[in-house]
Amino acid sequence: MSNNIQLLVGRVLMSVIFLMSGFGKLGAVEGTAGYMASMGVPAPGLTVWLVIALEILGGIAILVGFFTRYAAWALAAFCVASGYLGHYQPDDQMQMISFMKNLAMAGGFLALAAAGAGSFSVDARRN
């Protein structure tokens, strides 16, 4: 499989979780904001909308390969921050698995930031 096809497949797979999560939060904004408040996230009523925007817009950017390196950096940082805030509970094995999943996704996004989107992307057409 060519590198460009692998990058496309990788972008599709990495974007799915953020698109599903972002659109899912649209159906439960108040509940998500309440959960964020319980974790001590500042200004949860505003933060929830910032998270939704990042997940949906970042997910779309990764999917189509638009400003891929910037979107990948932003989503990598989000994965680390949300993993630490939402899942870092050393006494709970399931939460630690979710934390490690977030770190693995951050690693994937950093690799994508280094490699770029490949030729099957909006970025390739812009250059």
mmCIF file of C-alpha atoms in Angstrom:
data_model
loop_
_atom_site.group_PDB
_atom_site.id
_atom_site.type_symbol
_atom_site.label_atom_id
_atom_site.label_comp_id
_atom_site.label_asym_id
_atom_site.label_seq_id
_atom_site.Cartn_x
_atom_site.Cartn_y
_atom_site.Cartn_z
ATOM 1 C CA MET A 1 0.000 0.000 0.000
ATOM 2 C CA SER A 2 1.432 3.398 -0.894
ATOM 3 C CA ASN A 3 2.310 5.909 1.804
ATOM 4 C CA ASN A 4 -0.379 8.281 0.525
ATOM 5 C CA ILE A 5 -3.097 5.648 0.842
ATOM 6 C CA GLN A 6 -1.849 4.746 4.321
ATOM 7 C CA LEU A 7 -1.972 8.414 5.338
ATOM 8 C CA LEU A 8 -5.517 8.700 3.975
ATOM 9 C CA VAL A 9 -6.687 5.578 5.816
ATOM 10 C CA GLY A 10 -4.949 6.781 8.982
ATOM 11 C CA ARG A 11 -6.624 10.185 8.728
ATOM 12 C CA VAL A 12 -10.039 8.575 8.260
ATOM 13 C CA LEU A 13 -9.555 6.258 11.232
ATOM 14 C CA MET A 14 -8.220 9.013 13.499
ATOM 15 C CA SER A 15 -10.991 11.445 12.597
ATOM 16 C CA VAL A 16 -13.907 9.093 13.298
ATOM 17 C CA ILE A 17 -13.629 9.177 17.100
ATOM 18 C CA PHE A 18 -13.586 12.973 17.185
ATOM 19 C CA LEU A 19 -16.460 13.423 14.757
ATOM 20 C CA MET A 20 -18.623 10.918 16.632
ATOM 21 C CA SER A 21 -17.709 12.425 19.987
ATOM 22 C CA GLY A 22 -18.247 16.029 18.898
ATOM 23 C CA PHE A 23 -21.608 15.358 17.256
ATOM 24 C CA GLY A 24 -22.598 13.190 20.233
ATOM 25 C CA LYS A 25 -21.912 16.055 22.614
ATOM 26 C CA LEU A 26 -24.287 18.268 20.608
ATOM 27 C CA GLY A 27 -27.125 16.036 21.834
ATOM 28 C CA ALA A 28 -26.052 16.338 25.472
ATOM 29 C CA VAL A 29 -24.409 19.737 25.913
ATOM 30 C CA GLU A 30 -25.731 20.374 29.415
ATOM 31 C CA GLY A 31 -24.840 16.879 30.630
ATOM 32 C CA THR A 32 -21.340 17.155 29.199
ATOM 33 C CA ALA A 33 -20.878 20.578 30.781
ATOM 34 C CA GLY A 34 -22.035 19.116 34.112
ATOM 35 C CA TYR A 35 -19.519 16.288 33.796
ATOM 36 C CA MET A 36 -16.786 18.813 33.009
ATOM 37 C CA ALA A 37 -17.791 20.853 36.060
ATOM 38 C CA SER A 38 -17.551 17.751 38.252
ATOM 39 C CA MET A 39 -13.956 17.277 37.042
ATOM 40 C CA GLY A 40 -13.084 20.872 37.921
ATOM 41 C CA VAL A 41 -12.844 22.144 34.342
ATOM 42 C CA PRO A 42 -13.080 25.943 34.416
ATOM 43 C CA ALA A 43 -16.061 27.646 32.741
ATOM 44 C CA PRO A 44 -17.680 24.355 31.701
ATOM 45 C CA GLY A 45 -20.565 26.099 29.933
ATOM 46 C CA LEU A 46 -18.068 27.726 27.549
ATOM 47 C CA THR A 47 -15.474 24.947 27.543
ATOM 48 C CA VAL A 48 -18.004 22.380 26.326
ATOM 49 C CA TRP A 49 -18.601 24.461 23.181
ATOM 50 C CA LEU A 50 -14.860 24.878 22.606
ATOM 51 C CA VAL A 51 -14.406 21.114 22.930
ATOM 52 C CA ILE A 52 -17.300 20.424 20.542
ATOM 53 C CA ALA A 53 -15.834 22.857 18.002
ATOM 54 C CA LEU A 54 -12.359 21.331 18.311
ATOM 55 C CA GLU A 55 -13.647 17.784 17.963
ATOM 56 C CA ILE A 56 -15.880 18.491 14.964
ATOM 57 C CA LEU A 57 -13.716 21.014 13.124
ATOM 58 C CA GLY A 58 -10.487 19.210 13.985
ATOM 59 C CA GLY A 59 -12.015 15.893 12.970
ATOM 60 C CA ILE A 60 -13.139 17.311 9.631
ATOM 61 C CA ALA A 61 -9.737 18.947 9.055
ATOM 62 C CA ILE A 62 -7.952 15.642 9.669
ATOM 63 C CA LEU A 63 -10.471 13.731 7.550
ATOM 64 C CA VAL A 64 -10.063 15.911 4.465
ATOM 65 C CA GLY A 65 -6.439 16.851 5.129
ATOM 66 C CA PHE A 66 -6.922 20.600 5.586
ATOM 67 C CA PHE A 67 -4.257 22.402 7.629
ATOM 68 C CA THR A 68 -3.432 18.891 8.758
ATOM 69 C CA ARG A 69 -0.276 19.647 10.707
ATOM 70 C CA TYR A 70 -1.977 22.344 12.788
ATOM 71 C CA ALA A 71 -5.088 20.239 13.383
ATOM 72 C CA ALA A 72 -2.911 17.267 14.357
ATOM 73 C CA TRP A 73 -0.951 19.356 16.868
ATOM 74 C CA ALA A 74 -4.181 20.734 18.369
ATOM 75 C CA LEU A 75 -5.775 17.292 18.649
ATOM 76 C CA ALA A 76 -2.581 15.782 20.099
ATOM 77 C CA ALA A 77 -2.577 18.436 22.827
ATOM 78 C CA PHE A 78 -6.305 17.864 23.405
ATOM 79 C CA CYS A 79 -5.760 14.096 23.717
ATOM 80 C CA VAL A 80 -3.080 14.552 26.374
ATOM 81 C CA ALA A 81 -5.053 17.190 28.312
ATOM 82 C CA SER A 82 -8.393 15.371 28.203
ATOM 83 C CA GLY A 83 -6.710 12.062 28.988
ATOM 84 C CA TYR A 84 -5.095 13.506 32.071
ATOM 85 C CA LEU A 85 -8.196 15.417 33.229
ATOM 86 C CA GLY A 86 -10.742 12.735 32.426
ATOM 87 C CA HIS A 87 -8.994 9.395 32.727
ATOM 88 C CA TYR A 88 -5.848 9.551 34.819
ATOM 89 C CA GLN A 89 -6.930 7.439 37.791
ATOM 90 C CA PRO A 90 -4.108 4.989 38.639
ATOM 91 C CA ASP A 91 -6.382 2.938 40.913
ATOM 92 C CA ASP A 92 -8.906 2.274 38.117
ATOM 93 C CA GLN A 93 -7.579 -0.029 35.398
ATOM 94 C CA MET A 94 -10.318 0.835 32.884
ATOM 95 C CA GLN A 95 -9.685 4.570 33.262
ATOM 96 C CA MET A 96 -5.951 3.983 32.845
ATOM 97 C CA ILE A 97 -6.619 2.055 29.621
ATOM 98 C CA SER A 98 -8.580 5.074 28.376
ATOM 99 C CA PHE A 99 -5.741 7.356 29.482
ATOM 100 C CA MET A 100 -3.221 5.245 27.545
ATOM 101 C CA LYS A 101 -5.568 5.281 24.514
ATOM 102 C CA ASN A 102 -5.489 9.057 24.610
ATOM 103 C CA LEU A 103 -1.689 9.034 24.741
ATOM 104 C CA ALA A 104 -1.568 6.618 21.800
ATOM 105 C CA MET A 105 -3.868 8.887 19.773
ATOM 106 C CA ALA A 106 -1.652 11.849 20.632
ATOM 107 C CA GLY A 107 1.304 9.869 19.292
ATOM 108 C CA GLY A 108 -0.581 9.152 16.087
ATOM 109 C CA PHE A 109 -1.394 12.824 15.666
ATOM 110 C CA LEU A 110 2.236 13.789 16.249
ATOM 111 C CA ALA A 111 3.278 11.298 13.555
ATOM 112 C CA LEU A 112 0.663 12.789 11.227
ATOM 113 C CA ALA A 113 1.934 16.289 12.013
ATOM 114 C CA ALA A 114 5.435 15.160 11.041
ATOM 115 C CA ALA A 115 4.387 13.275 7.888
ATOM 116 C CA GLY A 116 1.706 15.642 6.630
ATOM 117 C CA ALA A 117 -1.583 14.646 5.032
ATOM 118 C CA GLY A 118 -0.238 13.015 1.876
ATOM 119 C CA SER A 119 -1.329 13.569 -1.695
ATOM 120 C CA PHE A 120 -4.989 12.636 -1.149
ATOM 121 C CA SER A 121 -5.793 15.804 0.790
ATOM 122 C CA VAL A 122 -6.860 19.410 0.537
ATOM 123 C CA ASP A 123 -3.362 20.389 1.696
ATOM 124 C CA ALA A 124 -1.797 18.712 -1.360
ATOM 125 C CA ARG A 125 -4.159 20.590 -3.674
ATOM 126 C CA ARG A 126 -3.372 23.938 -1.990
ATOM 127 C CA ASN A 127 0.383 23.583 -2.573
#
